[in-house]
Structures are given as structure tokens and as C-alpha cells.
mmCIF file of N, CA, C and O in Angstrom:
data_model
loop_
_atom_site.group_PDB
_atom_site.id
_atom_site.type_symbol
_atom_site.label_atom_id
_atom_site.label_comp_id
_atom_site.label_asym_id
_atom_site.label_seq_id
_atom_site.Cartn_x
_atom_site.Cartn_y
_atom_site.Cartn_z
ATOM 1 N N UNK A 1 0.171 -2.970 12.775
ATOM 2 C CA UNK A 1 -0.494 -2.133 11.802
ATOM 3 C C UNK A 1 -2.003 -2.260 11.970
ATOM 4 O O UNK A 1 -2.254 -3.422 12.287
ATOM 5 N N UNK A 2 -2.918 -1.644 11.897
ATOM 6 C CA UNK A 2 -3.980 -1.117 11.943
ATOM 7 C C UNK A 2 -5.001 -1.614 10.342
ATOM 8 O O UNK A 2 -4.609 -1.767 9.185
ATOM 9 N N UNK A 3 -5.898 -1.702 10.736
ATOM 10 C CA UNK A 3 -7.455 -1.663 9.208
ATOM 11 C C UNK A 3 -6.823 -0.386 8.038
ATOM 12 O O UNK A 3 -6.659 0.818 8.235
ATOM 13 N N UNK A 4 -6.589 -1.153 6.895
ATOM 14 C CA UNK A 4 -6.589 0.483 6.262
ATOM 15 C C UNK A 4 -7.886 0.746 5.190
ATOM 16 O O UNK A 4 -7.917 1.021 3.990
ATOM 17 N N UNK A 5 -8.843 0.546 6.121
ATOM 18 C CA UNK A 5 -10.075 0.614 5.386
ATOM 19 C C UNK A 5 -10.239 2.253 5.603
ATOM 20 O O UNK A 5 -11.252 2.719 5.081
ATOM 21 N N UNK A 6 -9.466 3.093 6.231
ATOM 22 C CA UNK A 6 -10.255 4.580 6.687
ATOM 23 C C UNK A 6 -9.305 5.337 4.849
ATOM 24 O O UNK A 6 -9.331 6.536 4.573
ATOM 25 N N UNK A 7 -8.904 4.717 4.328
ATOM 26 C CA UNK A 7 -8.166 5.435 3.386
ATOM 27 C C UNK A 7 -8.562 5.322 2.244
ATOM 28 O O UNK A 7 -7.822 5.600 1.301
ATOM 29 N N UNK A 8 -10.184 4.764 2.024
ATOM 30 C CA UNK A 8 -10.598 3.804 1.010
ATOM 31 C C UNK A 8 -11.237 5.520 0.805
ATOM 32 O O UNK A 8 -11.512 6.186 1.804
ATOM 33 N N UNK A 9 -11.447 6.196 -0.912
ATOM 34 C CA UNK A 9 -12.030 7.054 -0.754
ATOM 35 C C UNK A 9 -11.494 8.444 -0.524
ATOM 36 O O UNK A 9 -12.268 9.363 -0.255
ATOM 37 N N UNK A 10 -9.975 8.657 -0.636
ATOM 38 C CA UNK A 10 -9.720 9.586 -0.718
ATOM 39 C C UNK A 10 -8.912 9.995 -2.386
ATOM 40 O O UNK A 10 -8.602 9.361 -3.395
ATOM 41 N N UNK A 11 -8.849 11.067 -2.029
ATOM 42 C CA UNK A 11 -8.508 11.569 -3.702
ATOM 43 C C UNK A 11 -7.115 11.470 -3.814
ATOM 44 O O UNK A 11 -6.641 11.693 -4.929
ATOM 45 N N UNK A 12 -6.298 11.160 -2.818
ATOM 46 C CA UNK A 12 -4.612 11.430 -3.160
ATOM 47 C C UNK A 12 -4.264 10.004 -3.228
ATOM 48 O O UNK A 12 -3.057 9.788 -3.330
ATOM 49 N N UNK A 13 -5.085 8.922 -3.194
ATOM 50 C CA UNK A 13 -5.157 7.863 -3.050
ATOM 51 C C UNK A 13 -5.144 7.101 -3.805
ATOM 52 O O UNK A 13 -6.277 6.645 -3.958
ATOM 53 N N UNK A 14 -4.116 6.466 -4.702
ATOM 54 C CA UNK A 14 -4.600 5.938 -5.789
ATOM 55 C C UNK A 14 -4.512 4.285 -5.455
ATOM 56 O O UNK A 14 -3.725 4.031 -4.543
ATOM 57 N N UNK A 15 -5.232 3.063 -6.083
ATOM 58 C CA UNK A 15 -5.163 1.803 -5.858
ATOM 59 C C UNK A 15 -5.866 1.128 -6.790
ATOM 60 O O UNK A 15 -6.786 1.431 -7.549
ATOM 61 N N UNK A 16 -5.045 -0.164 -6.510
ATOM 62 C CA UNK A 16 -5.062 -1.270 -7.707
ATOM 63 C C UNK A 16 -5.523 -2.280 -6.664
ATOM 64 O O UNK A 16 -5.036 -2.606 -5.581
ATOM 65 N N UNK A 17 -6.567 -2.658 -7.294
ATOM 66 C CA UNK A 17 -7.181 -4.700 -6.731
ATOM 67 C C UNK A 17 -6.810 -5.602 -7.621
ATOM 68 O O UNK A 17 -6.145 -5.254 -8.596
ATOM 69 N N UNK A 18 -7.166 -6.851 -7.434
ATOM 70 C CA UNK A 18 -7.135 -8.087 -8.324
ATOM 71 C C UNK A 18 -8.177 -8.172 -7.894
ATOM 72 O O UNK A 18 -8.659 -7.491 -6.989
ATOM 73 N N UNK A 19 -8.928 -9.486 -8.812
ATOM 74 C CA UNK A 19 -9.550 -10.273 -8.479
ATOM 75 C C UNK A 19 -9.495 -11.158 -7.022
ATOM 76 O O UNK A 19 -8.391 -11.170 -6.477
ATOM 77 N N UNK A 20 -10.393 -11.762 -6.474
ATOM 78 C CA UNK A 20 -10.537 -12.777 -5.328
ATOM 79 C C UNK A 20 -9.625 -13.481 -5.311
ATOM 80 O O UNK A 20 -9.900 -14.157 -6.302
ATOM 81 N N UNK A 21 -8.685 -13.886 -4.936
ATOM 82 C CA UNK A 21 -7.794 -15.337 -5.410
ATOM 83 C C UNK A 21 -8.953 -16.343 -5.186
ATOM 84 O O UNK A 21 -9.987 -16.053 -4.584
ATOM 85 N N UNK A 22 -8.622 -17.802 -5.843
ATOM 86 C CA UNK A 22 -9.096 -18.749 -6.068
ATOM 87 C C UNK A 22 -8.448 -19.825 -5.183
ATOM 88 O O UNK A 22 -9.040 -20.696 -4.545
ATOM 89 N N UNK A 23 -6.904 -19.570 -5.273
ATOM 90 C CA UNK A 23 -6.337 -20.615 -4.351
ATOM 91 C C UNK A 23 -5.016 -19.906 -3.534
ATOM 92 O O UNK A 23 -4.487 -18.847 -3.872
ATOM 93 N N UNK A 24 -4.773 -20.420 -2.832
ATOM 94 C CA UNK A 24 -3.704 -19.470 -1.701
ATOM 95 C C UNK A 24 -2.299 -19.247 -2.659
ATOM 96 O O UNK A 24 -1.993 -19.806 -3.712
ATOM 97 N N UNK A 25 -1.897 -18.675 -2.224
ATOM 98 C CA UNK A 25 -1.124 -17.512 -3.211
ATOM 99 C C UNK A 25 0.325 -17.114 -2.019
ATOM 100 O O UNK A 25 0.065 -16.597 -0.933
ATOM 101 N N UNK A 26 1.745 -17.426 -2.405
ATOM 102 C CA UNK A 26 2.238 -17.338 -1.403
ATOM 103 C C UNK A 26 3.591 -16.625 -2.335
ATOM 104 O O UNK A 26 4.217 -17.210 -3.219
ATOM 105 N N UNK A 27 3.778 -15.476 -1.942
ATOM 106 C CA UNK A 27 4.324 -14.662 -2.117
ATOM 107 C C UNK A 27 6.154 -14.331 -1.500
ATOM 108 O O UNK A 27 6.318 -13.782 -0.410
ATOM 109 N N UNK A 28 7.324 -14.741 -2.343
ATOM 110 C CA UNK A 28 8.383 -14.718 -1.453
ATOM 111 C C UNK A 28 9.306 -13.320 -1.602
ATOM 112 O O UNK A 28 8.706 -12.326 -2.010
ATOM 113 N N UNK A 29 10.322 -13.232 -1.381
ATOM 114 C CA UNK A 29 11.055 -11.790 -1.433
ATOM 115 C C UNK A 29 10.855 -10.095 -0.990
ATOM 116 O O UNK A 29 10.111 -9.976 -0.016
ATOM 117 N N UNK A 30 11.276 -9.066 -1.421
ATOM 118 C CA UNK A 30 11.065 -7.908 -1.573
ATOM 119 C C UNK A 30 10.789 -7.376 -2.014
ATOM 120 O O UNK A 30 11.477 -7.130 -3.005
ATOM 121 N N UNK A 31 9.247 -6.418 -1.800
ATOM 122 C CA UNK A 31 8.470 -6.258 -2.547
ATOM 123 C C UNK A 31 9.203 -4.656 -3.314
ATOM 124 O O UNK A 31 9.881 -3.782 -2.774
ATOM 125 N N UNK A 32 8.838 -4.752 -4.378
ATOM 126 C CA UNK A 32 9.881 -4.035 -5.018
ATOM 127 C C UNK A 32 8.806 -2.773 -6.032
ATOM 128 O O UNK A 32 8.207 -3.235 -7.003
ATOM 129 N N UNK A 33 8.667 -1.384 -5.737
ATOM 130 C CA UNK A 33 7.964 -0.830 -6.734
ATOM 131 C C UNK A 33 8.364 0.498 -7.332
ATOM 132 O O UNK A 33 8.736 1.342 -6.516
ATOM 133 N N UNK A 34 8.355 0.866 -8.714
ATOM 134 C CA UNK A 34 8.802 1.969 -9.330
ATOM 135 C C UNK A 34 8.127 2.854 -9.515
ATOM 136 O O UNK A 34 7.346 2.796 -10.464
ATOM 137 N N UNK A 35 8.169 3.999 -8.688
ATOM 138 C CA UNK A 35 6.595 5.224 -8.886
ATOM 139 C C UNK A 35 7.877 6.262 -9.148
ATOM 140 O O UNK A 35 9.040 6.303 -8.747
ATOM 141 N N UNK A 36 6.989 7.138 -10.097
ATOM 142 C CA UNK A 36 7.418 8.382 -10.251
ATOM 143 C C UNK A 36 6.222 9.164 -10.163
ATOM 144 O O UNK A 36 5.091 8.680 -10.204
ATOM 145 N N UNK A 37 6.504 10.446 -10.033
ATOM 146 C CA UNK A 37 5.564 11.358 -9.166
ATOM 147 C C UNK A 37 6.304 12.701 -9.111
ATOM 148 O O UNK A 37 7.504 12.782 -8.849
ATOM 149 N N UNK A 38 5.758 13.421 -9.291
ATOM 150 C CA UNK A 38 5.945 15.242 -8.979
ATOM 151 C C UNK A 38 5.087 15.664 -8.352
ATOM 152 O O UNK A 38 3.978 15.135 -8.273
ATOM 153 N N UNK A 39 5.524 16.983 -7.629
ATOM 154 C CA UNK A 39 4.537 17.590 -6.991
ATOM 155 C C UNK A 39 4.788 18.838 -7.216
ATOM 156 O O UNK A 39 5.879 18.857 -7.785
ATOM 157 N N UNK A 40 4.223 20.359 -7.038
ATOM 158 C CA UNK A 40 4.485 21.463 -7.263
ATOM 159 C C UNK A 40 5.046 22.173 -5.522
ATOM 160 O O UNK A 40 5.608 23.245 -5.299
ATOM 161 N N UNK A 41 4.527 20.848 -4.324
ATOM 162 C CA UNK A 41 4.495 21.492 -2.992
ATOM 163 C C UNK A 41 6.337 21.540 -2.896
ATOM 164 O O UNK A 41 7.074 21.008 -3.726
ATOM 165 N N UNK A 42 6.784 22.291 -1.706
ATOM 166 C CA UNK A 42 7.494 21.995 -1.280
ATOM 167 C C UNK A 42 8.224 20.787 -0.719
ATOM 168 O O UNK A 42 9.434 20.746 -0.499
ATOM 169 N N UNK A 43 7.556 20.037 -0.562
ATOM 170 C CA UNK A 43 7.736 18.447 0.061
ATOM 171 C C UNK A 43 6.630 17.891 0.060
ATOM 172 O O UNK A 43 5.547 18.392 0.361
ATOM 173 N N UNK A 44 6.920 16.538 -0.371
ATOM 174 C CA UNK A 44 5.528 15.468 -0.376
ATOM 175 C C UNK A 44 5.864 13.997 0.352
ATOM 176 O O UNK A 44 7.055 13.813 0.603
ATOM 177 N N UNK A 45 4.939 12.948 0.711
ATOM 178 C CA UNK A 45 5.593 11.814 1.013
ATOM 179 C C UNK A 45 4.849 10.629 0.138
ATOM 180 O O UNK A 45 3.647 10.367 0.086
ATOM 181 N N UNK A 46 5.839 10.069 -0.459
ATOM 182 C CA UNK A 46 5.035 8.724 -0.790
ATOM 183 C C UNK A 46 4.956 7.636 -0.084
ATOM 184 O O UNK A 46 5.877 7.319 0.669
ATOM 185 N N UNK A 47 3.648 6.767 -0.239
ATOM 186 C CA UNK A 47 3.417 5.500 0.745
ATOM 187 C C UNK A 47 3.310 4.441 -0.197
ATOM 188 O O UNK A 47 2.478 4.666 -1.076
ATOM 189 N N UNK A 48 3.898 3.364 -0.274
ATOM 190 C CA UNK A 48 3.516 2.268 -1.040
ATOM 191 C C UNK A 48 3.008 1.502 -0.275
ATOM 192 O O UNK A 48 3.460 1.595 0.866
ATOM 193 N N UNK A 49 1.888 0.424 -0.488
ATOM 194 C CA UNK A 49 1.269 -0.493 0.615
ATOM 195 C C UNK A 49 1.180 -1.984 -0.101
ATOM 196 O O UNK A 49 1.032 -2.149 -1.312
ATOM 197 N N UNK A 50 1.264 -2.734 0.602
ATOM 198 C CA UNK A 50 0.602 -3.841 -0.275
ATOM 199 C C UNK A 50 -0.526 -4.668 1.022
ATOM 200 O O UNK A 50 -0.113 -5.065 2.112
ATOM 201 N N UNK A 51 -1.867 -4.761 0.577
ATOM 202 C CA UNK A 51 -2.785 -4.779 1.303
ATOM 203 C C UNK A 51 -3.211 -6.041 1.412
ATOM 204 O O UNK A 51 -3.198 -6.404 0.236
ATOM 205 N N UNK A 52 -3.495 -6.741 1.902
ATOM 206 C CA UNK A 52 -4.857 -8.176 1.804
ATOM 207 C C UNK A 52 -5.679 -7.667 2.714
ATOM 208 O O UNK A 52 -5.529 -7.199 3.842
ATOM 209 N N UNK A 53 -6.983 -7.933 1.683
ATOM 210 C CA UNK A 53 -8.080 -7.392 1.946
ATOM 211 C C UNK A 53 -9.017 -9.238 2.093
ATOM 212 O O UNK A 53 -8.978 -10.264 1.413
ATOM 213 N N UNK A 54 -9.560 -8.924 3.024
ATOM 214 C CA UNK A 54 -10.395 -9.952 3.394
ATOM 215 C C UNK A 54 -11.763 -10.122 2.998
ATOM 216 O O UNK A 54 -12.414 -9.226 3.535
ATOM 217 N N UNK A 55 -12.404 -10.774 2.388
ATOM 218 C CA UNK A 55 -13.727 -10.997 1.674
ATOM 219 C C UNK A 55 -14.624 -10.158 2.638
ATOM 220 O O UNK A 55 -14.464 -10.150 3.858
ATOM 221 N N UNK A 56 -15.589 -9.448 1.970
ATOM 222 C CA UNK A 56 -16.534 -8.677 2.421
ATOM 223 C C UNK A 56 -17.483 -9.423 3.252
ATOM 224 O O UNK A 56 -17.702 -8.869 4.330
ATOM 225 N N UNK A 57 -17.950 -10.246 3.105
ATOM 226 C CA UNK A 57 -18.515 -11.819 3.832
ATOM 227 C C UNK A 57 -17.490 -12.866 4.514
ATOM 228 O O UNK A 57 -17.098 -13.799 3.813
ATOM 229 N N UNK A 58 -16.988 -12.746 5.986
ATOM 230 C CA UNK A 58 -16.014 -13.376 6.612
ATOM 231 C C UNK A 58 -16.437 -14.202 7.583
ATOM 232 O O UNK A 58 -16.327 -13.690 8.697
ATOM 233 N N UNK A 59 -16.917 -15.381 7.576
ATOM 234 C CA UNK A 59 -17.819 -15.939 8.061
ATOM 235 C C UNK A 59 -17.159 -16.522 9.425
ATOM 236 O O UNK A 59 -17.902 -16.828 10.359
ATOM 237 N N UNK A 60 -15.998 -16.644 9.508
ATOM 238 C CA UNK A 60 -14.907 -17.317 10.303
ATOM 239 C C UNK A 60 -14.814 -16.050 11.604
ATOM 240 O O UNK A 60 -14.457 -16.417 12.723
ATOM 241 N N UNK A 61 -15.144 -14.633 11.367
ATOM 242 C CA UNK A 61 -15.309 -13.834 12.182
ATOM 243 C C UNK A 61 -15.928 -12.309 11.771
ATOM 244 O O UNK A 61 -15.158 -11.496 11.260
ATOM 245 N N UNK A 62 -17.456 -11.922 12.029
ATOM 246 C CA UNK A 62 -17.582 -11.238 10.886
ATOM 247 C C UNK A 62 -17.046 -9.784 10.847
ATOM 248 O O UNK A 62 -17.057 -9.140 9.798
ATOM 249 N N UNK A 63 -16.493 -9.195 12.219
ATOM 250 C CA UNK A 63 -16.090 -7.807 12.177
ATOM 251 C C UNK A 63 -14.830 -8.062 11.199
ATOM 252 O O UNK A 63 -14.674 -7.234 10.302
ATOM 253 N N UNK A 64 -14.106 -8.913 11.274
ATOM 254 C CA UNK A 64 -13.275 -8.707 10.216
ATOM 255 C C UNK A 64 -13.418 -9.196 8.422
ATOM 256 O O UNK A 64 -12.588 -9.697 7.663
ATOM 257 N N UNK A 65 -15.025 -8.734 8.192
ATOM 258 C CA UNK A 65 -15.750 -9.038 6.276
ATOM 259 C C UNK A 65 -14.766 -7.537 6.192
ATOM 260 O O UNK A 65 -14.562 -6.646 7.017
ATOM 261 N N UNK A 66 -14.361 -7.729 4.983
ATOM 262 C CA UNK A 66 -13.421 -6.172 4.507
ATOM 263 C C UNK A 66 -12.243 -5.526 5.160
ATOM 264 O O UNK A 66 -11.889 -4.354 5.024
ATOM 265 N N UNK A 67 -11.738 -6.367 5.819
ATOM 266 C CA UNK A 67 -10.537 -5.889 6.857
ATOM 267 C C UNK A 67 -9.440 -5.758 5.945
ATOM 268 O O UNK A 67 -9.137 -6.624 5.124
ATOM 269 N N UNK A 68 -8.724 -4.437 6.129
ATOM 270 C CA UNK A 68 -7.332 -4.558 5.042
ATOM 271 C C UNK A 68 -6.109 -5.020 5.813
ATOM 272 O O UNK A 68 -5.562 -4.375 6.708
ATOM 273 N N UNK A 69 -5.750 -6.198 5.368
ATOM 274 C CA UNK A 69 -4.499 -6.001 6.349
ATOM 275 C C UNK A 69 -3.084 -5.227 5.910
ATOM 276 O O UNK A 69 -2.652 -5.881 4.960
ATOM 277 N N UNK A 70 -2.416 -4.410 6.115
ATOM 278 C CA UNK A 70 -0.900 -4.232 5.259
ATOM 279 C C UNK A 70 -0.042 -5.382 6.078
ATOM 280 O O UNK A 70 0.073 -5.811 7.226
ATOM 281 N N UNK A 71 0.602 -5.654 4.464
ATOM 282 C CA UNK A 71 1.600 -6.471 4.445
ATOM 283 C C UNK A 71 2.901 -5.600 4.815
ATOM 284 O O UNK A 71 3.366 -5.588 5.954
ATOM 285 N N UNK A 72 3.345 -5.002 3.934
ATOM 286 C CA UNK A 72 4.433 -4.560 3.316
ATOM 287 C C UNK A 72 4.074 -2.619 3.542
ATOM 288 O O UNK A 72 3.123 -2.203 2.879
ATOM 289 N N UNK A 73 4.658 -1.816 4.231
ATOM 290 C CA UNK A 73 4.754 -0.563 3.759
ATOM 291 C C UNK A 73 6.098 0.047 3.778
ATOM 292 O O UNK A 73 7.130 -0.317 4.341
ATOM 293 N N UNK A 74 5.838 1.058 3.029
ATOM 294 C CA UNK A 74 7.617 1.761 2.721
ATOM 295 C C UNK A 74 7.300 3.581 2.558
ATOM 296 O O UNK A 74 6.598 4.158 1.727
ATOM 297 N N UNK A 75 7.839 3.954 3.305
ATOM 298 C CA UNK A 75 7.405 5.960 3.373
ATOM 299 C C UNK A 75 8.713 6.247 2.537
ATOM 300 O O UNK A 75 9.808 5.758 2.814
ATOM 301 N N UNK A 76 8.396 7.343 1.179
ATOM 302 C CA UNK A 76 9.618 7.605 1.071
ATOM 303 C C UNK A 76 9.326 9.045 1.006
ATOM 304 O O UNK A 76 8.468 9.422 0.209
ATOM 305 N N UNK A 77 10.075 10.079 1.917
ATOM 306 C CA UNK A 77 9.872 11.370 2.343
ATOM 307 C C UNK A 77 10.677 11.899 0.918
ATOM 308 O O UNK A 77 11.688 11.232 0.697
ATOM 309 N N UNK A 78 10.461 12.752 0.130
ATOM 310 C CA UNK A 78 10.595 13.421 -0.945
ATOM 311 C C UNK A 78 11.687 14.949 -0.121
ATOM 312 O O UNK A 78 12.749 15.470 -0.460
ATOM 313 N N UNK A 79 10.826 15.170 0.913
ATOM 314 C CA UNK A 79 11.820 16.280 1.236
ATOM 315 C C UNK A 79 13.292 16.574 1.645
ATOM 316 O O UNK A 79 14.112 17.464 1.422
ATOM 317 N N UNK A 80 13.236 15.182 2.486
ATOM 318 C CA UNK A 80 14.540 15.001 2.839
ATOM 319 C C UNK A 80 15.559 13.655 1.910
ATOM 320 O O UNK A 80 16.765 13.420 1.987
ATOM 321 N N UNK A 81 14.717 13.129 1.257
ATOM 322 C CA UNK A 81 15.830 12.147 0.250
ATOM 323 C C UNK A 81 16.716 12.866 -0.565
ATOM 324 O O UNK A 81 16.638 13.721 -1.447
ATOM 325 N N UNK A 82 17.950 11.966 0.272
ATOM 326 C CA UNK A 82 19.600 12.695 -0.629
ATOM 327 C C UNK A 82 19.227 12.236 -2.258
ATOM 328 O O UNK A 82 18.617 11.322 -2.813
ATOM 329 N N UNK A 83 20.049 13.558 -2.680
ATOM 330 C CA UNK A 83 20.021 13.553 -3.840
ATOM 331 C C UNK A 83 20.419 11.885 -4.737
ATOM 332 O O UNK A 83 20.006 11.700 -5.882
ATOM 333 N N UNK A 84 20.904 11.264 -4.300
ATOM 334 C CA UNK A 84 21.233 9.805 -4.629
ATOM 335 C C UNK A 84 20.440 8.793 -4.609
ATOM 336 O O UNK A 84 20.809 7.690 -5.012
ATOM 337 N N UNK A 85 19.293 9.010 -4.158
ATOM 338 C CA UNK A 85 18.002 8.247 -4.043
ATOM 339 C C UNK A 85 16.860 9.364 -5.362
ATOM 340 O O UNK A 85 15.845 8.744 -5.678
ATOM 341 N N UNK A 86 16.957 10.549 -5.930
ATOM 342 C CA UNK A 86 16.292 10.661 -6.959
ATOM 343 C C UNK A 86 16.878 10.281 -8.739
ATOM 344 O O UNK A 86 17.915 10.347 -9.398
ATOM 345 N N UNK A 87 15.910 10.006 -8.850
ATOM 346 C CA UNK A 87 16.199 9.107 -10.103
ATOM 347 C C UNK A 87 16.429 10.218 -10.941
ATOM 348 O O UNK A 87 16.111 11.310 -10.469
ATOM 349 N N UNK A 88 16.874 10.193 -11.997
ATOM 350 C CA UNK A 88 17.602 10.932 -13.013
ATOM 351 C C UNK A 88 16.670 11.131 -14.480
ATOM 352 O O UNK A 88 16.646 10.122 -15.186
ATOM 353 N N UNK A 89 16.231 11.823 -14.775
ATOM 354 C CA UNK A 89 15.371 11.429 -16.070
ATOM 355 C C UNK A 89 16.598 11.173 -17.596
ATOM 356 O O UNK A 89 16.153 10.863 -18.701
#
């Protein structure tokens, strides 16, 4: 996977930070998330990401101050998901 710093800044884009962590932070299982979403298009795709982002000041190597890394991504194509994968209101 690639920097996903080129996605910082767009409008279809929505995102959540934390704070800095303080102390290492170790994360187990499947990352698990509930979006709902409409669209008026014919087909849309959703992306879920989960990012670590590297201190803007990276002293250990500096092209990578602000580097996003993805952890975790998941595409879920709206156009072609069987009806058994949309949720039911």
C-alpha cells in the first residue's frame, strides 16, 4: 500500500483523528465498521481505512514526517452487493 496523504483534502472524504498516542497502542482482531450511506448515483463505492499517520516531525527518517500508513482497507462496491449484504432499515 502506498502514502495516503494524496486524499487528505478532498470533499467525498470524510475522517476522524485522535490525538498523538502517548504510549504504543497495540491493537488485536477485525477491524469492524458500521456506515450507512445513500447515494442518488447509480452505483457508488465505499472505502473504509484505518490509517497510522506518522508525526509530522520524524526524526528517525524525515521524508517519512506525515506518512499515512493503511493498516486495514475494505472496498464495498454498492453496485454489485447481493441483496444479502444490504442492511434492512
Amino acid at each position: 500500500m502506498h502514502d495516503q496523504r494524496f486524499v487528505d483534502g478532498r470533499p467525498d472524504v470524510l475522517t476522524f483523528v485522535t490525538d498523538p498516542l502517548t504510549v504504543p497502542l497495540r491493537l488485536g482482531g477485525r477491524p469492524e465498521v458500521n456506515l450507512y450511506a445513500s447515494t442518488s448515483g447509480t452505483d457508488s463505492d465505499r472505502v473504509v481505512k484505518l490509517i497510522d499517520v506518522y508525526p509530522g516531525a520524524y526524526p528517525y527518517d524525515a521524508p517519512m514526517g506525515g506518512y499515512e500508513l493503511p493498516i486495514a482497507t475494505d472496498i464495498f462496491r454498492a453496485a454489485i452487493a447481493p441483496a444479502s449484504r444490504i442492511p434492512k432499515r
